[in-house]
mmCIF file of C-alpha atoms in Angstrom:
data_model
loop_
_atom_site.group_PDB
_atom_site.id
_atom_site.type_symbol
_atom_site.label_atom_id
_atom_site.label_comp_id
_atom_site.label_asym_id
_atom_site.label_seq_id
_atom_site.Cartn_x
_atom_site.Cartn_y
_atom_site.Cartn_z
ATOM 1 C CA MET S 133 59.946 34.460 70.557
ATOM 2 C CA ASP S 134 57.539 36.918 72.127
ATOM 3 C CA LEU S 135 54.906 35.081 74.143
ATOM 4 C CA ARG S 136 53.211 38.151 75.632
ATOM 5 C CA GLY S 137 50.921 39.021 72.689
ATOM 6 C CA ASP S 138 47.177 38.487 72.552
ATOM 7 C CA SER S 139 47.563 35.860 69.844
ATOM 8 C CA HIS S 140 48.131 32.982 72.276
ATOM 9 C CA SER S 141 45.648 31.440 74.691
ATOM 10 C CA ARG S 142 46.761 30.407 78.145
ATOM 11 C CA ASP S 143 46.773 26.731 77.046
ATOM 12 C CA GLU S 144 48.881 27.552 73.982
ATOM 13 C CA LEU S 145 51.351 29.464 76.127
ATOM 14 C CA PHE S 146 51.605 26.534 78.536
ATOM 15 C CA SER S 147 52.216 24.145 75.632
ATOM 16 C CA ILE S 148 54.888 26.383 74.141
ATOM 17 C CA MET S 149 56.680 27.006 77.428
ATOM 18 C CA SER S 150 56.506 23.390 78.609
ATOM 19 C CA GLY S 151 57.428 21.928 75.242
ATOM 20 C CA LEU S 152 54.325 19.720 75.284
ATOM 21 C CA GLU S 153 52.402 19.056 72.116
ATOM 22 C CA ASP S 154 48.719 20.007 71.950
ATOM 23 C CA TRP S 155 46.647 16.913 72.820
ATOM 24 C CA VAL S 156 44.506 17.276 69.683
ATOM 25 C CA ILE S 157 47.583 17.287 67.461
ATOM 26 C CA LEU S 158 49.007 14.392 69.434
ATOM 27 C CA GLN S 159 45.775 12.394 68.973
ATOM 28 C CA ARG S 160 45.819 13.059 65.228
ATOM 29 C CA ARG S 161 49.476 11.986 65.007
ATOM 30 C CA TRP S 162 48.722 8.721 66.874
ATOM 31 C CA LYS S 163 45.721 8.056 64.645
ATOM 32 C CA TRP S 164 47.828 8.634 61.526
ATOM 33 C CA ARG S 165 50.629 6.370 62.672
ATOM 34 C CA TRP S 166 48.291 3.603 63.860
ATOM 35 C CA ALA S 167 46.453 3.678 60.529
ATOM 36 C CA GLY S 168 49.775 3.302 58.726
ATOM 37 C CA ASP S 169 50.789 0.398 60.945
ATOM 38 C CA VAL S 170 47.479 -1.390 60.372
ATOM 39 C CA ALA S 171 47.609 -0.870 56.610
ATOM 40 C CA ARG S 172 51.127 -2.335 56.392
ATOM 41 C CA ARG S 173 50.240 -5.505 58.315
ATOM 42 C CA ASP S 174 49.776 -8.654 56.303
ATOM 43 C CA ASP S 175 49.218 -11.162 59.098
ATOM 44 C CA ASN S 176 45.378 -11.016 59.128
ATOM 45 C CA ARG S 177 45.042 -9.454 62.564
ATOM 46 C CA TRP S 178 41.565 -8.374 63.594
ATOM 47 C CA GLU S 179 42.393 -4.670 63.085
ATOM 48 C CA SER S 180 42.882 -5.218 59.367
ATOM 49 C CA GLU S 181 39.747 -7.334 59.085
ATOM 50 C CA VAL S 182 37.580 -4.747 60.855
ATOM 51 C CA LEU S 183 38.565 -2.063 58.332
ATOM 52 C CA GLU S 184 36.922 -4.055 55.557
ATOM 53 C CA TRP S 185 33.848 -5.090 57.588
ATOM 54 C CA ILE S 186 30.432 -3.699 56.641
ATOM 55 C CA PRO S 187 27.632 -4.112 59.194
ATOM 56 C CA GLU S 188 24.757 -6.389 58.272
ATOM 57 C CA GLY S 189 22.296 -4.317 56.287
ATOM 58 C CA GLY S 190 24.993 -1.730 55.553
ATOM 59 C CA GLN S 191 24.095 0.517 58.494
ATOM 60 C CA ARG S 192 25.083 0.912 62.100
ATOM 61 C CA ASN S 193 22.546 0.404 64.854
ATOM 62 C CA ARG S 194 20.892 3.364 66.478
ATOM 63 C CA GLY S 195 23.088 5.017 69.087
ATOM 64 C CA HIS S 196 26.385 4.287 67.348
ATOM 65 C CA PRO S 197 28.385 7.153 65.852
ATOM 66 C CA LYS S 198 27.800 7.648 62.134
ATOM 67 C CA LYS S 199 31.421 8.597 61.592
ATOM 68 C CA ARG S 200 34.015 5.851 61.713
ATOM 69 C CA TRP S 201 37.626 6.531 62.709
ATOM 70 C CA GLN S 202 38.839 6.010 59.140
ATOM 71 C CA ASP S 203 36.359 8.536 57.699
ATOM 72 C CA ASP S 204 38.816 11.354 58.535
ATOM 73 C CA LEU S 205 41.454 9.611 56.439
ATOM 74 C CA ASN S 206 39.015 9.002 53.590
ATOM 75 C CA GLU S 207 37.964 12.663 53.579
ATOM 76 C CA PHE S 208 41.566 13.891 53.711
ATOM 77 C CA PHE S 209 42.571 11.914 50.614
ATOM 78 C CA GLU S 210 39.268 12.125 48.735
ATOM 79 C CA HIS S 211 39.979 15.411 46.948
ATOM 80 C CA LYS S 212 43.527 14.275 46.193
ATOM 81 C CA GLY S 213 42.251 11.245 44.286
ATOM 82 C CA LEU S 214 44.143 8.835 46.557
ATOM 83 C CA LYS S 215 43.136 5.913 48.753
ATOM 84 C CA TRP S 216 44.676 6.095 52.215
ATOM 85 C CA TYR S 217 44.868 2.339 52.701
ATOM 86 C CA THR S 218 46.916 1.882 49.513
ATOM 87 C CA LEU S 219 49.164 4.867 50.181
ATOM 88 C CA ALA S 220 49.860 3.777 53.763
ATOM 89 C CA ARG S 221 51.474 0.555 52.575
ATOM 90 C CA SER S 222 54.500 2.637 51.579
ATOM 91 C CA ARG S 223 56.045 3.963 54.801
ATOM 92 C CA GLU S 224 57.969 6.705 52.954
ATOM 93 C CA LYS S 225 54.927 8.032 51.064
ATOM 94 C CA TRP S 226 52.755 7.819 54.187
ATOM 95 C CA LYS S 227 55.263 9.785 56.257
ATOM 96 C CA ARG S 228 55.234 12.656 53.713
ATOM 97 C CA TRP S 229 51.510 13.283 54.289
ATOM 98 C CA GLU S 230 51.544 13.158 58.101
ATOM 99 C CA GLU S 231 52.006 16.865 58.853
ATOM 100 C CA ASP S 232 49.383 17.882 56.270
ATOM 101 C CA PHE S 233 46.843 15.555 57.900
ATOM 102 C CA ILE S 234 47.631 16.797 61.398
ATOM 103 C CA LYS S 235 47.522 20.494 60.516
ATOM 104 C CA GLN S 236 44.384 20.402 58.332
ATOM 105 C CA ASP S 237 41.368 22.512 59.270
ATOM 106 C CA TRP S 238 38.946 20.147 61.044
ATOM 107 C CA SER S 239 36.032 22.534 61.392
#
């Protein structure tokens, strides 16, 4: 592998040479796996309950982010006609979509 070309930034070169994964990709992978873990739980932990919660009045208070952490998952599956929460209950099916979610264009 030729690492001297202009196609790599200094950070990318460091990641490649050190064998470390890009922190953005790592964050997406953790998010994906945590979402799968939460969806497969059936012991009524607070994480599962919060996913279904809708704020009083249907809106968040001023100063809170409009985008929720699960909105990325909803958007990813929206054009595929799938619901992430249902799909995540099957570990095998969920695992098949992981790399596509991580590598998607987020711009």
